[in-house]
Tab-separated table of C-alpha atoms in Angstrom:
chain	number	residue	atom	x	y	z
A	1	MET	CA	2.001	-7.337	103.438
A	2	ASN	CA	-0.667	-9.853	104.102
A	3	LEU	CA	-1.156	-13.093	102.121
A	4	ASP	CA	-3.886	-11.581	99.787
A	5	ASP	CA	-1.623	-8.800	98.818
A	6	LYS	CA	1.339	-11.259	98.145
A	7	ARG	CA	-0.958	-13.141	96.193
A	8	LYS	CA	-2.237	-10.185	94.077
A	9	VAL	CA	1.447	-9.182	93.552
A	10	LYS	CA	2.365	-12.758	92.188
A	11	ILE	CA	-0.580	-12.623	89.803
A	12	GLY	CA	0.416	-9.147	88.619
A	13	ILE	CA	4.037	-10.253	88.075
A	14	GLY	CA	2.804	-13.349	86.212
A	15	ILE	CA	0.437	-11.340	83.927
A	16	ALA	CA	3.084	-8.769	83.200
A	17	ALA	CA	5.612	-11.540	82.264
A	18	PHE	CA	3.090	-13.233	80.066
A	19	ALA	CA	2.357	-9.947	78.421
A	20	VAL	CA	5.998	-9.205	77.772
A	21	LEU	CA	6.605	-12.695	76.218
A	22	LEU	CA	3.530	-12.379	74.142
A	23	TYR	CA	4.631	-9.077	72.873
A	24	LEU	CA	8.108	-10.395	72.042
A	25	GLY	CA	6.512	-13.431	70.442
A	26	LEU	CA	4.182	-11.451	68.118
A	27	GLN	CA	6.994	-9.155	67.114
A	28	ASN	CA	9.250	-12.193	66.168
A	29	MET	CA	6.728	-14.567	64.670
A	30	ASP	CA	9.152	-15.826	62.114
A	31	VAL	CA	11.722	-16.847	64.695
A	32	VAL	CA	9.004	-18.480	66.859
A	33	ALA	CA	7.579	-20.392	63.880
A	34	ARG	CA	11.117	-21.546	63.059
A	35	THR	CA	11.849	-22.805	66.474
A	36	VAL	CA	8.653	-24.549	66.641
A	37	ARG	CA	9.275	-26.146	63.213
A	38	PHE	CA	12.720	-27.310	64.380
A	39	MET	CA	11.411	-28.775	67.682
A	40	LEU	CA	8.760	-30.640	65.756
A	41	GLY	CA	11.080	-31.864	63.366
A	42	LEU	CA	13.380	-33.035	66.146
A	43	PHE	CA	10.551	-34.947	68.066
A	44	SER	CA	8.467	-35.733	64.763
A	45	PRO	CA	8.921	-39.596	65.246
A	46	PHE	CA	7.610	-39.237	68.848
A	47	ILE	CA	4.708	-37.124	67.504
A	48	VAL	CA	3.839	-39.368	64.758
A	49	GLY	CA	4.020	-42.337	67.285
A	50	VAL	CA	1.497	-40.550	69.480
A	51	CYS	CA	-0.768	-39.857	66.392
A	52	ILE	CA	-0.619	-43.510	65.291
A	53	ALA	CA	-1.245	-44.697	68.946
A	54	PHE	CA	-4.368	-42.323	69.210
A	55	VAL	CA	-5.815	-44.338	66.196
A	56	LEU	CA	-4.708	-47.726	67.176
A	57	ASN	CA	-5.882	-47.021	70.736
A	58	LEU	CA	-9.561	-46.901	69.617
A	59	LEU	CA	-9.141	-50.362	68.216
A	60	MET	CA	-7.389	-51.819	71.054
A	61	ASN	CA	-9.959	-50.296	73.571
A	62	PHE	CA	-12.785	-51.970	71.653
A	63	LEU	CA	-11.128	-55.180	71.811
A	64	GLU	CA	-10.402	-55.116	75.384
A	65	LYS	CA	-13.746	-53.792	76.456
A	66	HIS	CA	-16.058	-55.399	73.991
A	67	VAL	CA	-14.504	-58.473	72.435
A	68	PHE	CA	-12.966	-59.838	75.674
A	69	PHE	CA	-15.513	-58.599	77.979
A	70	PHE	CA	-16.525	-62.182	79.240
A	71	LEU	CA	-12.798	-62.818	80.191
A	72	ASN	CA	-12.484	-59.458	81.918
A	73	ARG	CA	-15.355	-60.386	84.231
A	74	ARG	CA	-13.808	-63.582	85.522
A	75	LYS	CA	-10.813	-61.842	86.801
A	76	LEU	CA	-8.425	-64.649	85.832
A	77	PRO	CA	-4.808	-63.876	87.048
A	78	LYS	CA	-3.327	-65.147	83.812
A	79	TRP	CA	-5.649	-63.333	81.722
A	80	GLU	CA	-4.815	-59.997	83.441
A	81	LYS	CA	-1.139	-60.557	82.642
A	82	ILE	CA	-1.733	-61.369	78.967
A	83	ARG	CA	-4.657	-59.086	78.183
A	84	ARG	CA	-2.781	-56.086	76.885
A	85	PRO	CA	-0.148	-58.083	74.761
A	86	VAL	CA	-2.998	-60.127	73.144
A	87	SER	CA	-4.925	-56.943	72.442
A	88	ILE	CA	-2.018	-55.268	71.045
A	89	VAL	CA	-1.095	-58.219	68.807
A	90	LEU	CA	-4.697	-58.285	67.414
A	91	THR	CA	-4.850	-54.684	67.018
A	92	LEU	CA	-1.705	-54.665	64.812
A	93	VAL	CA	-2.791	-57.787	62.964
A	94	ILE	CA	-6.083	-56.254	62.143
A	95	PHE	CA	-4.655	-52.850	61.267
A	96	LEU	CA	-1.947	-54.154	59.174
A	97	GLY	CA	-4.449	-56.844	57.399
A	98	LEU	CA	-6.701	-53.945	56.521
A	99	MET	CA	-3.861	-51.983	55.213
A	100	ALA	CA	-2.755	-55.050	53.107
A	101	LEU	CA	-6.286	-55.628	51.762
A	102	LEU	CA	-6.487	-51.877	50.828
A	103	ILE	CA	-3.161	-52.178	48.965
A	104	TYR	CA	-3.998	-55.493	47.307
A	105	PHE	CA	-7.401	-54.409	46.073
A	106	LEU	CA	-7.455	-50.725	45.849
A	107	ILE	CA	-3.840	-50.075	44.270
A	108	PRO	CA	-4.569	-52.265	41.147
A	109	MET	CA	-7.824	-50.501	40.511
A	110	LEU	CA	-6.256	-47.016	41.064
A	111	ARG	CA	-3.553	-47.953	38.729
A	112	GLU	CA	-5.951	-49.142	36.097
A	113	SER	CA	-8.071	-45.852	36.506
A	114	VAL	CA	-4.784	-43.775	36.059
A	115	MET	CA	-3.680	-45.804	33.207
A	116	THR	CA	-7.040	-45.566	31.461
A	117	LEU	CA	-6.907	-41.722	32.077
A	118	TRP	CA	-3.279	-41.544	30.602
A	119	GLY	CA	-4.266	-43.721	27.682
A	120	ASN	CA	-7.246	-41.530	26.875
A	121	LEU	CA	-5.685	-38.148	27.044
A	122	PRO	CA	-5.261	-37.599	23.374
A	123	GLY	CA	-8.978	-38.276	22.816
A	124	TYR	CA	-9.888	-36.035	25.966
A	125	ALA	CA	-7.749	-33.265	24.269
A	126	ALA	CA	-9.413	-33.624	21.016
A	127	ASN	CA	-12.910	-33.646	22.763
A	128	LEU	CA	-11.713	-30.273	24.574
A	129	GLU	CA	-10.642	-28.709	21.062
A	130	ARG	CA	-13.824	-29.760	19.516
A	131	TRP	CA	-15.985	-28.263	22.381
A	132	ALA	CA	-13.843	-25.047	22.310
A	133	ASN	CA	-14.251	-24.536	18.501
A	134	ARG	CA	-17.999	-25.185	18.828
A	135	PHE	CA	-18.127	-22.499	21.807
A	136	LEU	CA	-16.034	-20.044	19.975
A	137	ALA	CA	-17.798	-20.587	16.531
A	138	PRO	CA	-20.518	-18.008	17.090
A	139	PHE	CA	-18.207	-15.180	18.037
A	140	ASN	CA	-16.513	-15.368	14.392
A	141	LEU	CA	-13.003	-14.925	15.790
A	142	SER	CA	-10.315	-13.903	12.970
A	143	ALA	CA	-7.606	-16.066	11.877
A	144	ASP	CA	-5.036	-13.650	13.524
A	145	LEU	CA	-6.826	-14.050	16.933
A	146	ALA	CA	-6.869	-17.819	16.683
A	147	GLU	CA	-3.199	-17.905	15.773
A	148	THR	CA	-2.462	-15.592	18.851
A	149	LEU	CA	-4.387	-17.986	21.041
A	150	SER	CA	-2.348	-20.933	19.456
A	151	GLN	CA	0.806	-19.114	20.314
A	152	PHE	CA	-0.416	-18.443	23.834
A	153	VAL	CA	-1.063	-22.178	24.463
A	154	TYR	CA	2.465	-22.953	23.005
A	155	GLN	CA	4.179	-20.362	25.071
A	156	PHE	CA	2.234	-21.568	28.148
A	157	SER	CA	3.327	-25.229	27.553
A	158	ASP	CA	6.884	-24.074	27.155
A	159	SER	CA	6.646	-22.114	30.286
A	160	ILE	CA	5.561	-25.185	32.279
A	161	LEU	CA	8.386	-27.311	30.821
A	162	LYS	CA	10.935	-24.644	31.756
A	163	TYR	CA	9.380	-24.461	35.207
A	164	LEU	CA	9.603	-28.303	35.718
A	165	THR	CA	13.236	-28.118	34.584
A	166	GLU	CA	14.268	-25.390	36.984
A	167	SER	CA	12.187	-27.241	39.724
A	168	MET	CA	14.416	-30.288	39.814
A	169	PRO	CA	16.266	-29.224	43.212
A	170	LYS	CA	12.780	-28.761	44.673
A	171	ILE	CA	11.736	-32.278	43.301
A	172	PHE	CA	14.805	-33.625	44.911
A	173	GLU	CA	13.935	-31.896	48.243
A	174	THR	CA	10.460	-33.154	48.053
A	175	ALA	CA	11.758	-36.797	47.374
A	176	THR	CA	13.895	-36.433	50.474
A	177	ASN	CA	11.191	-35.253	52.598
A	178	ILE	CA	8.966	-38.062	51.413
A	179	ALA	CA	11.737	-40.505	52.401
A	180	SER	CA	12.114	-38.886	55.803
A	181	GLY	CA	8.374	-39.100	56.134
A	182	ILE	CA	8.391	-42.735	55.431
A	183	PHE	CA	11.245	-43.278	57.990
A	184	ASN	CA	9.268	-41.233	60.537
A	185	ALA	CA	6.139	-43.134	59.992
A	186	ILE	CA	8.038	-46.476	60.435
A	187	THR	CA	9.773	-45.217	63.529
A	188	GLY	CA	6.550	-43.604	64.937
A	189	PHE	CA	4.689	-46.933	64.269
A	190	ILE	CA	7.316	-48.731	66.463
A	191	ILE	CA	7.064	-46.162	69.090
A	192	SER	CA	3.267	-46.234	69.228
A	193	VAL	CA	3.455	-49.900	70.167
A	194	TYR	CA	5.468	-48.941	73.194
A	195	PHE	CA	2.948	-46.305	74.053
A	196	LEU	CA	-0.012	-48.766	73.799
A	197	ALA	CA	1.815	-51.182	75.927
A	198	GLY	CA	2.610	-48.948	78.670
A	199	LYS	CA	0.120	-46.194	78.386
A	200	GLU	CA	-1.487	-46.579	81.926
A	201	LYS	CA	2.160	-46.670	83.549
A	202	LEU	CA	3.317	-43.692	81.550
A	203	VAL	CA	0.273	-41.535	82.503
A	204	ARG	CA	0.509	-42.681	86.174
A	205	ASN	CA	4.225	-41.635	86.316
A	206	LEU	CA	3.316	-38.318	84.536
A	207	LYS	CA	0.678	-37.738	87.218
A	208	ARG	CA	2.777	-38.707	90.161
A	209	SER	CA	5.565	-36.372	88.910
A	210	GLY	CA	2.907	-33.477	88.665
A	211	TYR	CA	1.650	-33.883	92.051
A	212	ALA	CA	5.226	-34.278	93.409
A	213	PHE	CA	6.636	-31.110	92.038
A	214	LEU	CA	3.579	-28.724	91.469
A	215	PRO	CA	0.942	-27.157	93.842
A	216	ARG	CA	-2.270	-29.447	94.207
A	217	LYS	CA	-4.514	-27.076	92.294
A	218	ALA	CA	-1.858	-26.982	89.390
A	219	ALA	CA	-1.550	-30.682	89.389
A	220	ASP	CA	-5.506	-31.107	89.444
A	221	TYR	CA	-5.809	-28.701	86.496
A	222	LEU	CA	-3.085	-30.572	84.522
A	223	CYS	CA	-5.159	-33.695	84.825
A	224	HIS	CA	-8.297	-31.951	83.750
A	225	VAL	CA	-6.287	-30.649	80.781
A	226	TYR	CA	-4.996	-34.149	80.015
A	227	HIS	CA	-8.600	-35.779	80.111
A	228	LEU	CA	-9.883	-32.871	77.757
A	229	VAL	CA	-7.101	-33.207	75.289
A	230	ASN	CA	-7.482	-36.998	75.376
A	231	ASP	CA	-11.407	-36.786	74.745
A	232	ARG	CA	-11.198	-34.032	72.037
A	233	PHE	CA	-8.341	-35.641	70.053
A	234	THR	CA	-9.752	-39.108	70.266
A	235	GLY	CA	-13.240	-37.964	69.236
A	236	PHE	CA	-12.008	-35.933	66.509
A	237	VAL	CA	-9.701	-38.618	65.030
A	238	SER	CA	-12.286	-41.413	65.168
A	239	GLY	CA	-15.170	-38.990	63.936
A	240	GLN	CA	-12.984	-37.826	61.064
A	241	LEU	CA	-11.874	-41.120	59.815
A	242	THR	CA	-15.398	-42.642	60.076
A	243	GLU	CA	-16.948	-39.599	58.110
A	244	ALA	CA	-14.185	-39.680	55.489
A	245	PHE	CA	-14.944	-43.496	54.906
A	246	ILE	CA	-18.732	-42.963	54.738
A	247	LEU	CA	-18.383	-39.802	52.237
A	248	GLY	CA	-15.987	-41.735	50.114
A	249	LEU	CA	-18.303	-44.817	49.957
A	250	ILE	CA	-21.408	-42.610	49.200
A	251	CYS	CA	-19.375	-40.848	46.509
A	252	PHE	CA	-18.354	-44.109	44.882
A	253	VAL	CA	-21.921	-45.569	45.029
A	254	GLY	CA	-23.391	-42.363	43.619
A	255	MET	CA	-21.009	-42.163	40.849
A	256	LYS	CA	-21.672	-45.764	39.882
A	257	ILE	CA	-25.467	-45.190	39.826
A	258	ILE	CA	-25.018	-42.029	37.738
A	259	GLY	CA	-22.692	-43.519	35.500
A	260	ALA	CA	-25.200	-46.215	34.643
A	261	PHE	CA	-27.336	-43.470	33.085
A	262	LEU	CA	-24.673	-40.985	31.683
A	263	GLY	CA	-21.795	-43.356	31.054
A	264	SER	CA	-18.572	-41.367	30.164
A	265	GLY	CA	-15.977	-41.042	32.954
A	266	TRP	CA	-18.447	-41.454	35.882
A	267	GLU	CA	-17.975	-45.312	36.200
A	268	GLN	CA	-14.441	-45.345	34.965
A	269	TYR	CA	-13.015	-42.966	37.352
A	270	ALA	CA	-15.435	-43.514	40.330
A	271	LEU	CA	-12.898	-45.367	42.567
A	272	LEU	CA	-10.087	-42.895	41.873
A	273	ILE	CA	-12.145	-39.881	42.421
A	274	SER	CA	-13.930	-41.207	45.362
A	275	THR	CA	-10.636	-42.173	47.112
A	276	MET	CA	-9.362	-38.666	46.563
A	277	ILE	CA	-12.627	-37.078	48.074
A	278	GLY	CA	-12.531	-39.560	50.925
A	279	LEU	CA	-8.925	-38.971	51.842
A	280	THR	CA	-8.916	-35.155	51.458
A	281	ASN	CA	-12.088	-34.921	53.589
A	282	ILE	CA	-9.957	-35.696	56.624
A	283	ILE	CA	-8.479	-32.187	56.360
A	284	PRO	CA	-11.423	-29.859	57.618
A	285	ILE	CA	-12.734	-26.937	55.663
A	286	ILE	CA	-10.446	-27.111	52.653
A	287	GLY	CA	-10.480	-30.908	52.245
A	288	PRO	CA	-13.547	-31.176	50.131
A	289	ILE	CA	-12.227	-28.345	47.778
A	290	LEU	CA	-8.801	-30.247	47.451
A	291	GLY	CA	-10.585	-33.394	46.536
A	292	THR	CA	-13.041	-31.865	44.146
A	293	ILE	CA	-10.509	-29.971	41.937
A	294	PRO	CA	-8.608	-32.956	40.441
A	295	GLY	CA	-11.979	-34.739	39.909
A	296	ALA	CA	-13.377	-31.825	38.129
A	297	LEU	CA	-10.272	-31.717	35.910
A	298	ILE	CA	-10.501	-35.506	35.140
A	299	MET	CA	-14.171	-35.042	34.206
A	300	LEU	CA	-13.379	-31.914	32.201
A	301	MET	CA	-11.140	-33.918	29.946
A	302	VAL	CA	-13.855	-36.503	29.523
A	303	ASP	CA	-16.527	-33.879	28.791
A	304	PRO	CA	-16.999	-30.259	29.949
A	305	VAL	CA	-20.717	-30.719	30.583
A	306	GLN	CA	-19.957	-33.794	32.550
A	307	ALA	CA	-17.554	-31.742	34.540
A	308	VAL	CA	-20.100	-29.097	35.515
A	309	LEU	CA	-22.432	-32.042	36.588
A	310	PHE	CA	-19.815	-33.613	38.621
A	311	VAL	CA	-19.237	-30.264	40.373
A	312	ILE	CA	-22.980	-29.919	41.086
A	313	TYR	CA	-22.982	-33.582	42.324
A	314	ILE	CA	-19.961	-33.005	44.858
A	315	VAL	CA	-21.566	-29.669	46.133
A	316	VAL	CA	-24.868	-31.699	46.789
A	317	LEU	CA	-22.881	-34.391	48.368
A	318	GLN	CA	-20.927	-31.873	50.539
A	319	GLN	CA	-24.353	-30.399	51.739
A	320	ILE	CA	-25.525	-33.725	52.806
A	321	GLU	CA	-22.275	-34.322	54.619
A	322	SER	CA	-22.274	-30.964	56.364
A	323	ASN	CA	-25.863	-31.166	57.434
A	324	PHE	CA	-26.450	-34.872	58.163
A	325	ILE	CA	-23.278	-36.980	58.320
A	326	TYR	CA	-20.865	-34.550	60.080
A	327	PRO	CA	-23.050	-33.629	62.973
A	328	ARG	CA	-24.169	-37.167	63.717
A	329	VAL	CA	-20.630	-38.787	63.209
A	330	VAL	CA	-18.429	-36.146	64.715
A	331	GLY	CA	-21.165	-34.513	66.645
A	332	THR	CA	-19.953	-32.153	69.376
A	333	SER	CA	-16.391	-33.854	69.688
A	334	VAL	CA	-14.900	-30.611	68.323
A	335	GLY	CA	-17.141	-28.226	69.873
A	336	LEU	CA	-15.765	-25.127	68.008
A	337	PRO	CA	-17.796	-22.466	66.232
A	338	GLY	CA	-17.351	-22.426	62.311
A	339	LEU	CA	-15.330	-19.154	62.510
A	340	TRP	CA	-12.863	-20.631	64.965
A	341	VAL	CA	-12.752	-23.796	62.923
A	342	LEU	CA	-11.669	-21.697	59.908
A	343	ALA	CA	-8.978	-19.807	62.163
A	344	ALA	CA	-7.561	-23.092	63.463
A	345	VAL	CA	-7.141	-24.386	59.879
A	346	LEU	CA	-5.567	-21.156	58.608
A	347	ILE	CA	-3.284	-20.628	61.548
A	348	GLY	CA	-2.421	-24.273	61.819
A	349	GLY	CA	-1.589	-24.482	58.234
A	350	ASN	CA	0.486	-21.572	58.020
A	351	LEU	CA	2.688	-22.628	61.052
A	352	PHE	CA	2.882	-26.393	60.755
A	353	GLY	CA	1.595	-27.284	57.203
A	354	LEU	CA	-0.728	-30.228	56.651
A	355	ALA	CA	-0.209	-31.602	60.164
A	356	GLY	CA	-1.220	-27.996	61.505
A	357	ILE	CA	-4.286	-28.205	59.226
A	358	VAL	CA	-5.386	-31.475	60.461
A	359	LEU	CA	-4.717	-31.208	64.193
A	360	GLY	CA	-5.222	-27.507	64.527
A	361	VAL	CA	-9.032	-27.746	65.080
A	362	PRO	CA	-9.027	-30.222	68.100
A	363	ALA	CA	-5.895	-28.287	69.526
A	364	LEU	CA	-7.815	-25.018	69.312
A	365	SER	CA	-11.055	-26.772	70.667
A	366	VAL	CA	-9.087	-27.611	73.831
A	367	ILE	CA	-7.918	-23.946	74.030
A	368	TYR	CA	-11.349	-22.690	73.498
A	369	VAL	CA	-12.864	-24.963	76.272
A	370	LEU	CA	-10.178	-24.081	78.874
A	371	PHE	CA	-10.513	-20.292	78.120
A	372	ARG	CA	-14.239	-20.598	78.467
A	373	GLU	CA	-14.031	-22.336	81.723
A	374	ALA	CA	-11.635	-19.661	82.973
A	375	VAL	CA	-14.126	-16.966	82.023
A	376	GLU	CA	-16.881	-18.869	83.842
A	377	HIS	CA	-14.599	-19.285	86.996
A	378	ARG	CA	-13.612	-15.624	87.072
A	379	LEU	CA	-17.105	-14.422	86.601
A	380	LYS	CA	-18.381	-16.743	89.438
A	381	GLU	CA	-15.568	-15.380	91.636
A	382	ARG	CA	-16.688	-11.827	90.898
A	383	GLN	CA	-20.358	-12.737	91.441
A	384	LEU	CA	-21.223	-11.324	87.925
A	385	LYS	CA	-23.851	-12.535	85.518
A	386	VAL	CA	-23.252	-11.591	81.885
């Protein structure tokens, strides 16, 4: 058996083994999902640390390359030693300072909006009742039917109270998960500092290990995959954060301007609703919907007509965002067709929850590019043009 035949046999065995593993995985998706969730939970502080490091690395690179560029050109030995620690300290100071400013200014304003909403609930309920009476008056509903509707509302409220009572264990579990999330976030933040401090050394050691134990082509391919993953995830994270901020700001300014003419809740809840719109827009596809629903409910309590106008306003805003802001801010950093973006959100959300929804798009983008490159390589090998 010559070398070419041996290579074909190895490829055939590899394909057969992959097919068997894929079949077993598809037949036991619940087991695979539980295993992956367990592994993600086990390494969640490190995963959170990597995610935070991705965000902080954007600011740190900006400081090193643009703020301290004049010192970099002089090739000072002392500066070469302290450049990274200084950049990390400044990155942390700027990041924590921005968080402190947001908390200092945003939280009281949000609290005021929520308290205003809570205090006006009785009046909003009366507005809804009057609006419903005006809407139902032309239909000449009988007293019995009105009584039936009242009983339905009462039973519905009673069902909600019963559900909340029975949900106490779930509420406790949710509180436990939140506490665990806070612990993972703090631990991940500390880990991210270590990643930033030694990222070049870490990458270099991984690269050396790859070339030491893998064939040259496989090691080259892994380096290519690393650069692709780094570019896609960095572009996606920076683009989504920038876009979310721009959209939230435009929504806030627009609601303030509209509120000057329409009044009602447009000005009162501009900050609260704009914050929800901006934060949820980080989530692809379903984020705008998640942000619009609570905003529409708040405006519904103010005035049903205003709620309809608010939904129209958000739809127009989303069209501007989809056609002008997103292509220019995020651009081709994701590089996925719309159908695949939707698939990434659905699959990622089902497997890994919110993290899967957010990170599923850049992850599938990497897989999509690698598969496209493999197809192009195979077609070139077979000298086919399709």
